[in-house]
Coordinates of C-alpha atoms and ligand atoms in Angstrom, one line a residue:
X256 CA -30.9 -31.2 -7.2
X257 CA -28.1 -32.7 -9.1
X258 CA -25.9 -28.8 -8.9
X259 CA -24.7 -30.8 -4.7
X260 CA -24.4 -33.6 -6.7
X261 CA -22.0 -32.6 -9.2
X262 CA -20.2 -30.3 -6.3
X263 CA -19.4 -33.5 -4.5
X264 CA -18.0 -35.2 -7.7
X265 CA -16.1 -30.9 -7.8
X266 CA -15.3 -30.7 -4.7
X267 CA -12.1 -31.8 -3.3
X268 CA -12.9 -33.2 0.2
X269 CA -9.3 -33.9 2.6
X270 CA -11.0 -37.0 2.7
X271 CA -9.4 -37.8 -1.0
X272 CA -6.3 -36.9 -0.7
X273 CA -3.5 -39.3 -0.3
X274 CA -0.1 -39.3 1.4
X275 CA 1.5 -35.4 2.4
X276 CA 0.1 -34.1 -1.4
X277 CA -1.0 -30.9 1.2
X278 CA 0.9 -27.8 1.7
X279 CA 2.9 -27.3 5.0
X280 CA 0.5 -24.8 6.4
X281 CA -3.8 -24.4 6.0
X282 CA -6.0 -21.9 6.5
X283 CA -9.3 -23.6 7.8
X284 CA -12.6 -22.1 8.8
X285 CA -14.7 -23.6 11.5
X286 CA -18.1 -22.1 12.8
X287 CA -17.5 -21.4 16.4
X288 CA -21.1 -20.0 16.9
X289 CA -22.9 -22.1 19.2
X290 CA -23.6 -22.3 22.5
X291 CA -22.6 -25.4 23.4
X292 CA -18.8 -26.7 21.6
X293 CA -21.2 -29.9 19.3
X294 CA -19.8 -28.0 16.2
X295 CA -16.2 -27.4 16.8
X296 CA -15.8 -31.0 18.1
X297 CA -17.2 -32.0 14.7
X298 CA -14.1 -30.3 13.5
X299 CA -11.6 -32.0 14.9
X300 CA -11.4 -35.2 12.8
X301 CA -10.6 -32.7 10.1
X302 CA -7.8 -31.4 12.4
X303 CA -6.6 -34.1 13.7
X304 CA -5.9 -35.4 10.1
X305 CA -4.0 -32.5 9.1
X306 CA -2.3 -32.1 12.4
X307 CA -0.9 -36.1 11.6
X308 CA 0.2 -35.0 8.3
X309 CA 2.6 -32.4 9.4
X310 CA 0.3 -29.5 9.1
X311 CA 0.7 -25.8 10.9
X312 CA -3.6 -25.1 10.9
X313 CA -4.0 -22.1 11.0
X314 CA -8.5 -21.9 12.2
X315 CA -10.6 -19.2 11.3
X316 CA -13.7 -18.7 13.0
X317 CA -17.1 -16.3 14.0
X318 CA -18.6 -16.0 16.5
X319 CA -22.0 -13.2 17.3
X320 CA -22.0 -10.4 14.5
X321 CA -20.1 -8.0 15.4
X322 CA -18.8 -4.5 13.8
X323 CA -16.3 -3.6 14.7
X324 CA -13.7 -5.2 17.9
X325 CA -15.8 -6.8 20.9
X326 CA -14.0 -8.5 23.5
X327 CA -16.7 -10.0 25.0
X328 CA -17.1 -11.8 21.0
X329 CA -13.6 -12.5 21.7
X330 CA -12.5 -16.7 20.2
X331 CA -9.8 -16.4 22.9
X332 CA -11.9 -19.2 25.3
X333 CA -13.1 -21.3 22.3
X334 CA -8.9 -21.2 21.8
X335 CA -8.8 -22.9 25.5
X336 CA -11.4 -25.2 25.1
X337 CA -10.1 -26.1 20.8
X338 CA -6.9 -27.3 23.0
X339 CA -9.3 -29.9 25.5
X340 CA -10.6 -31.2 22.3
X341 CA -7.6 -32.0 20.4
X342 CA -5.2 -33.3 23.7
X343 CA -2.3 -30.3 22.3
X344 CA -1.3 -27.1 22.9
X345 CA -3.0 -24.5 20.6
X346 CA -2.1 -20.6 20.5
X347 CA -4.5 -17.8 19.8
X348 CA -3.3 -14.6 17.8
X349 CA -5.2 -11.4 19.6
X350 CA -4.4 -9.8 16.4
X351 CA -4.5 -9.5 12.6
X352 CA -1.1 -7.7 12.3
X353 CA -0.7 -10.3 8.9
X354 CA 3.2 -10.2 8.1
X355 CA 3.4 -11.0 12.0
X356 CA 0.9 -13.8 11.8
X357 CA 3.0 -15.2 9.1
X358 CA 6.1 -14.9 10.4
X359 CA 4.6 -16.7 13.7
X360 CA 3.5 -19.6 11.0
X361 CA 6.9 -19.9 9.8
X362 CA 8.6 -20.5 13.3
X363 CA 6.2 -23.0 14.2
X364 CA 6.8 -26.4 14.4
X365 CA 5.0 -28.5 12.6
X366 CA 1.8 -29.5 13.4
X367 CA 1.2 -26.7 15.4
X368 CA -2.6 -24.8 15.8
X369 CA -3.3 -21.6 16.1
X370 CA -6.8 -20.0 16.3
X371 CA -7.0 -15.9 14.5
X372 CA -9.3 -13.7 16.9
X373 CA -13.4 -13.7 15.7
X374 CA -12.4 -12.9 12.4
X375 CA -16.1 -10.9 12.2
X376 CA -14.0 -7.6 13.8
X377 CA -13.1 -7.4 10.5
X378 CA -16.1 -5.2 8.4
X379 CA -13.9 -6.8 5.1
X380 CA -15.1 -10.2 6.3
X381 CA -19.1 -9.3 6.0
X382 CA -18.2 -7.8 2.4
X383 CA -16.2 -10.0 1.7
X384 CA -13.4 -8.4 0.5
X385 CA -10.6 -9.5 -1.1
X386 CA -7.4 -7.6 -0.3
X387 CA -8.2 -9.6 2.9
X388 CA -9.1 -13.0 1.7
X389 CA -5.5 -12.4 -0.2
X390 CA -4.5 -11.8 3.1
X391 CA -5.6 -14.4 4.3
X392 CA -4.6 -16.7 1.6
X393 CA -0.8 -15.2 1.8
X394 CA -0.6 -17.1 5.6
X395 CA -0.9 -20.4 3.9
X396 CA -0.3 -22.8 1.5
X397 CA -3.9 -24.3 1.0
X398 CA -7.9 -23.8 2.8
X399 CA -9.8 -26.3 4.1
X400 CA -13.5 -25.0 4.3
X401 CA -15.0 -27.1 7.5
X402 CA -17.9 -24.7 8.5
X403 CA -20.6 -25.8 6.9
X404 CA -23.3 -23.9 9.1
X405 CA -21.3 -20.3 7.8
X406 CA -21.4 -21.5 4.1
X407 CA -25.0 -19.6 3.4
X408 CA -22.6 -16.3 3.5
X409 CA -20.2 -14.6 1.0
X410 CA -17.6 -13.7 2.9
X411 CA -14.1 -13.6 2.7
X412 CA -12.7 -16.3 4.7
X413 CA -15.4 -18.3 3.5
X414 CA -15.9 -17.5 -0.5
X415 CA -12.9 -14.9 -1.6
X416 CA -10.1 -16.8 -0.1
X417 CA -11.0 -19.8 -2.2
X418 CA -10.0 -17.2 -5.6
X419 CA -6.2 -17.3 -4.1
X420 CA -6.0 -21.3 -2.6
X421 CA -6.3 -24.7 -3.3
X422 CA -8.9 -25.7 -1.3
X423 CA -10.7 -28.2 0.4
X424 CA -14.1 -29.4 1.6
X425 CA -13.6 -31.0 5.0
X426 CA -15.1 -34.2 6.6
X427 CA -18.0 -32.9 7.7
X428 CA -18.8 -30.9 5.4
X429 CA -18.5 -33.7 3.1
X430 CA -21.1 -35.2 5.5
X431 CA -23.5 -32.4 5.6
X432 CA -23.0 -32.1 1.0
X433 CA -23.7 -35.8 1.4
X434 CA -26.7 -36.8 3.5
X435 CA -28.7 -33.2 3.3
X436 CA -28.6 -34.3 -0.3
X437 CA -30.0 -37.7 0.1
X438 CA -33.2 -36.4 1.0
X439 CA -33.8 -33.8 -1.4
X440 CA -33.0 -36.3 -4.2
X441 CA -35.5 -39.5 -3.7
X442 CA -36.5 -39.0 0.1
X443 CA -38.3 -42.3 0.9
X444 CA -41.8 -41.7 1.7
X445 CA -44.0 -40.5 3.6
X446 CA -41.5 -37.0 3.6
X447 CA -42.5 -35.1 7.2
X448 CA -41.0 -32.4 8.0
X449 CA -41.6 -31.1 11.5
X450 CA -41.1 -27.3 12.0
X451 CA -41.3 -24.9 15.7
X452 CA -39.3 -23.0 17.2
X453 CA -38.6 -18.8 16.8
X454 CA -37.1 -16.7 13.3
X455 CA -40.1 -17.7 11.1
X456 CA -39.7 -16.8 8.0
X457 CA -36.3 -18.8 7.5
X458 CA -38.3 -21.3 7.7
X459 CA -39.6 -20.1 4.1
X460 CA -37.5 -21.6 1.9
X461 CA -38.4 -24.1 3.1
X462 CA -41.6 -24.4 3.4
X463 CA -41.8 -23.8 -0.6
X464 CA -39.5 -25.7 -1.6
X465 CA -41.1 -28.9 -0.2
X466 CA -44.8 -28.4 -1.0
X467 CA -45.2 -30.5 -3.9
X468 CA -42.1 -32.5 -2.2
X469 CA -42.8 -33.5 1.3
X470 CA -46.5 -35.0 2.4
X471 CA -47.2 -33.5 5.7
X472 CA -45.7 -30.4 7.4
X473 CA -46.1 -30.3 11.2
X474 CA -46.1 -26.9 12.7
X475 CA -45.3 -25.2 15.3
X476 CA -43.3 -22.6 17.5
X477 CA -43.4 -19.4 15.4
X478 CA -44.2 -19.9 12.1
X479 CA -47.2 -21.9 13.6
X480 CA -48.4 -19.1 16.0
X481 CA -47.8 -16.5 12.5
X482 CA -50.1 -18.9 10.4
X483 CA -52.4 -19.1 12.9
X484 CA -53.0 -15.8 13.8
X485 CA -53.2 -14.6 9.9
X486 CA -56.2 -17.3 10.4
X487 CA -57.8 -15.4 13.1
X488 CA -56.8 -16.8 15.9
X489 CA -56.3 -15.0 19.1
X490 CA -52.7 -16.1 19.5
X491 CA -52.4 -13.6 22.7
X492 CA -49.2 -11.9 22.3
X493 CA -46.9 -15.2 21.8
X494 CA -44.2 -14.2 19.3
X495 CA -45.0 -14.4 15.4
X496 CA -44.0 -12.4 12.7
X497 CA -46.4 -10.1 11.5
X498 CA -44.3 -7.6 9.9
X499 CA -44.3 -11.5 7.0
X500 CA -48.3 -12.0 6.7
X501 CA -48.1 -12.2 2.6
X502 CA -45.1 -14.3 2.6
X503 CA -47.0 -16.6 5.0
X504 CA -50.8 -16.1 3.4
X505 CA -50.0 -18.7 0.7
X506 CA -48.3 -21.0 2.7
X507 CA -51.7 -21.4 4.5
X508 CA -53.2 -23.0 1.6
X509 CA -51.1 -26.1 1.7
X510 CA -53.2 -29.0 1.9
X511 CA -50.9 -31.7 3.8
X512 CA -50.2 -28.0 6.4
X513 CA -51.1 -29.3 10.2
X514 CA -51.0 -27.4 12.3
X515 CA -51.1 -27.6 17.0
X516 CA -55.4 -28.0 18.3
X517 CA -54.8 -26.9 21.6
X518 CA -51.7 -25.2 23.5
X519 CA -49.8 -24.4 27.1
X520 CA -50.1 -21.2 27.8
X521 CA -48.8 -18.7 30.0
X522 CA -48.6 -14.9 30.3
X523 CA -51.0 -15.0 26.9
X524 CA -48.0 -16.3 25.2
X525 CA -48.8 -20.2 23.6
X526 CA -45.5 -21.8 24.8
X527 CA -45.9 -25.5 23.7
X528 CA -48.0 -27.1 21.9
X529 CA -50.9 -29.7 23.9
X530 CA -51.9 -33.0 24.7
X531 CA -54.1 -33.4 21.4
X532 CA -51.6 -31.8 18.5
X533 CA -49.1 -34.3 20.3
X534 CA -51.2 -37.4 19.9
X535 CA -51.7 -35.3 16.8
X536 CA -48.0 -35.0 15.5
X537 CA -47.1 -38.6 16.5
X538 CA -49.9 -40.4 14.4
X539 CA -47.6 -39.0 11.5
X540 CA -43.8 -38.8 12.9
X541 CA -45.5 -44.0 13.0
X542 CA -45.4 -43.6 9.8
X543 CA -42.9 -41.4 8.2
X544 CA -39.5 -43.0 6.2
X545 CA -38.0 -39.5 5.9
X546 CA -38.4 -37.2 8.5
X547 CA -36.5 -33.2 9.3
X548 CA -36.9 -31.4 12.5
X549 CA -35.8 -28.4 12.6
X550 CA -36.5 -26.4 15.5
X551 CA -38.2 -27.0 19.5
X552 CA -42.4 -27.3 19.6
X553 CA -42.8 -25.6 23.1
X554 CA -40.0 -22.9 25.2
X555 CA -38.1 -26.5 26.4
X556 CA -35.8 -24.1 28.1
X557 CA -38.5 -24.3 31.1
X558 CA -39.4 -27.1 31.8
X559 CA -43.5 -27.0 31.8
X560 CA -42.6 -26.4 28.5
X561 CA -40.5 -29.4 27.2
X562 CA -43.2 -32.0 26.5
X563 CA -44.8 -31.4 23.0
X564 CA -40.4 -31.5 21.9
X565 CA -40.5 -34.4 23.8
X566 CA -43.7 -36.7 23.1
X567 CA -41.7 -36.4 19.1
X568 CA -38.9 -37.1 20.1
X569 CA -39.6 -39.8 21.6
X570 CA -42.2 -40.4 18.8
X571 CA -39.2 -40.2 16.1
X572 CA -36.9 -42.7 17.8
X573 CA -39.1 -45.6 18.4
X574 CA -40.2 -45.0 14.1
X575 CA -37.1 -47.5 13.2
X576 CA -38.3 -47.5 9.3
X577 CA -37.5 -43.5 9.5
X578 CA -34.8 -42.2 7.9
X579 CA -34.3 -39.0 10.2
X580 CA -32.6 -36.0 10.1
X581 CA -32.7 -32.7 12.3
X582 CA -30.6 -29.1 12.5
X583 CA -30.4 -26.1 13.9
X584 CA -29.2 -24.5 17.0
X585 CA -31.9 -25.2 19.3
X586 CA -33.6 -28.0 17.9
X587 CA -29.5 -29.6 18.8
X588 CA -29.2 -28.4 21.5
X589 CA -32.2 -30.2 23.0
X590 CA -31.6 -33.4 21.4
X591 CA -28.5 -33.5 23.2
X592 CA -29.9 -32.1 26.3
X593 CA -32.7 -35.4 26.5
X594 CA -29.9 -37.5 24.6
X595 CA -31.7 -38.1 21.7
X596 CA -29.0 -36.7 19.7
X597 CA -27.4 -40.1 19.0
X598 CA -30.5 -42.5 18.1
X599 CA -31.3 -39.6 14.7
X600 CA -29.2 -40.8 11.9
X601 CA -27.9 -37.6 10.9
X602 CA -27.7 -34.4 12.5
X603 CA -27.0 -31.0 10.8
X604 CA -24.0 -28.7 12.3
X605 CA -26.1 -26.1 9.7
X606 CA -28.6 -24.0 10.7
X607 CA -29.7 -21.3 8.1
X608 CA -27.2 -23.1 6.1
X609 CA -29.6 -26.5 6.1
X610 CA -32.4 -25.0 6.0
X611 CA -31.0 -23.3 2.8
X612 CA -29.3 -26.0 1.5
X613 CA -32.4 -27.8 1.7
X614 CA -34.8 -24.9 0.2
X615 CA -32.4 -26.1 -3.0
X616 CA -30.5 -23.1 -2.8
X617 CA -26.6 -22.7 -3.8
X618 CA -23.9 -22.0 -0.6
X619 CA -21.5 -19.4 -1.6
X620 CA -18.7 -21.6 0.5
X621 CA -19.8 -24.5 -1.7
X622 CA -20.1 -22.9 -4.9
X623 CA -16.9 -21.5 -4.2
X624 CA -14.9 -24.1 -3.8
X625 CA -16.9 -25.9 -6.7
X626 CA -15.5 -23.6 -9.0
X627 CA -12.0 -22.6 -6.9
X628 CA -9.0 -23.9 -9.6
X629 CA -6.1 -22.5 -7.9
X630 CA -3.5 -25.0 -8.3
X631 CA -0.3 -23.9 -5.9
X632 CA -0.2 -19.9 -6.2
X633 CA 0.4 -17.9 -3.7
X634 CA -0.8 -14.6 -4.2
X635 CA 1.6 -11.7 -2.7
X636 CA 1.0 -10.5 1.1
X637 CA -1.5 -7.1 0.8
X638 CA -0.7 -5.3 4.2
X639 CA -3.3 -3.0 5.3
X640 CA -2.6 -2.4 8.8
Ligands
LIG878 C1 -25.4 -19.8 12.3 O1 -24.4 -20.2 13.4 O2 -26.5 -19.3 11.9 C2 -23.7 -19.7 11.6 O3 -22.6 -19.1 12.4 C3 -23.8 -18.6 10.5 O4 -24.3 -17.2 11.3 P1 -24.8 -15.8 11.3 O5 -26.0 -16.2 10.2 O6 -24.6 -14.5 12.2 O7 -24.3 -15.7 9.6
LIG879 MG1 -28.2 -17.9 11.8

């Protein structure tokens, strides 16, 4: 926990930059990896800040997990969307010819914005390659990480790049660290954790970290199905991480664990919590003073199975004494769809990154900013192609 308090002091955040003492060209890592545009929106203040200071901006992002070039995962459309948010043209660069990109940037006017093609088209990105990082670094004078959701990945444009450029944290990244660390440091009690959705295994770290710190765990979705199945409950054909039995077994021993007691079932699958569980969970929510929510409690995309998540969201927003935090792609989509979004105290842009942060792990992207000591070193271009 102290690690992140220390990080808040150590990292150079854009919010602390006075005047125009940044370089001319910024290489900015964002995360466009969601079906909706919410993550992109959260990066707008950082981009506008840089544009206002006359910086040329080169945006890097990934989408999906491509192995090589996959045109379906091109960032072309994202560049257009970003242009709408910024109210100015955004040029898309469809290739990785670094010499050419450097020339484009050199010729560009101050305040121009460019989006480079999906950086995961290059396998070196996943490998945290120093060669790729140097090439990317050679395109700018400083680097900004405004991609909290990707900060749990040790990728070249998140981690290695900070070895070659003076590196800053963006506005949203700063908000994420400060809000999430507050919860780890001294949460008001009772502290309640609500978990649902899919990817049950991703939630294990958080469950274990908070075993003694949280006062109650309310579990639905795939993690609940997995636990119910281990308990011997007939879950029919519901999704469950049966391969993860061993890892989930100790969770069943948590005294503070509440599992669904009734469900809505269709085609032999549990698709939502039932009315008794809604009441049971809502009672706990009403008592909470801090609450973390990751993962809807039912398949809310279908109207019939949105009730459980709706009941819990209503209970959360009507508890005015509670600091409410939510995160994760599906949860955010749910909150936005039903108008709960603005009623939460903080909504994290991170999915896996938020879970890892809250589980007390060091995120490689934040670690890299913490360690980056580069002042104004500009590496020589290493053109590979
Ligand atoms: C996310 O959407 O969680 C981030 O963009 C990270 O993507 P990844 O899980 O494919 O690394
Ligand atoms: Mg993920």
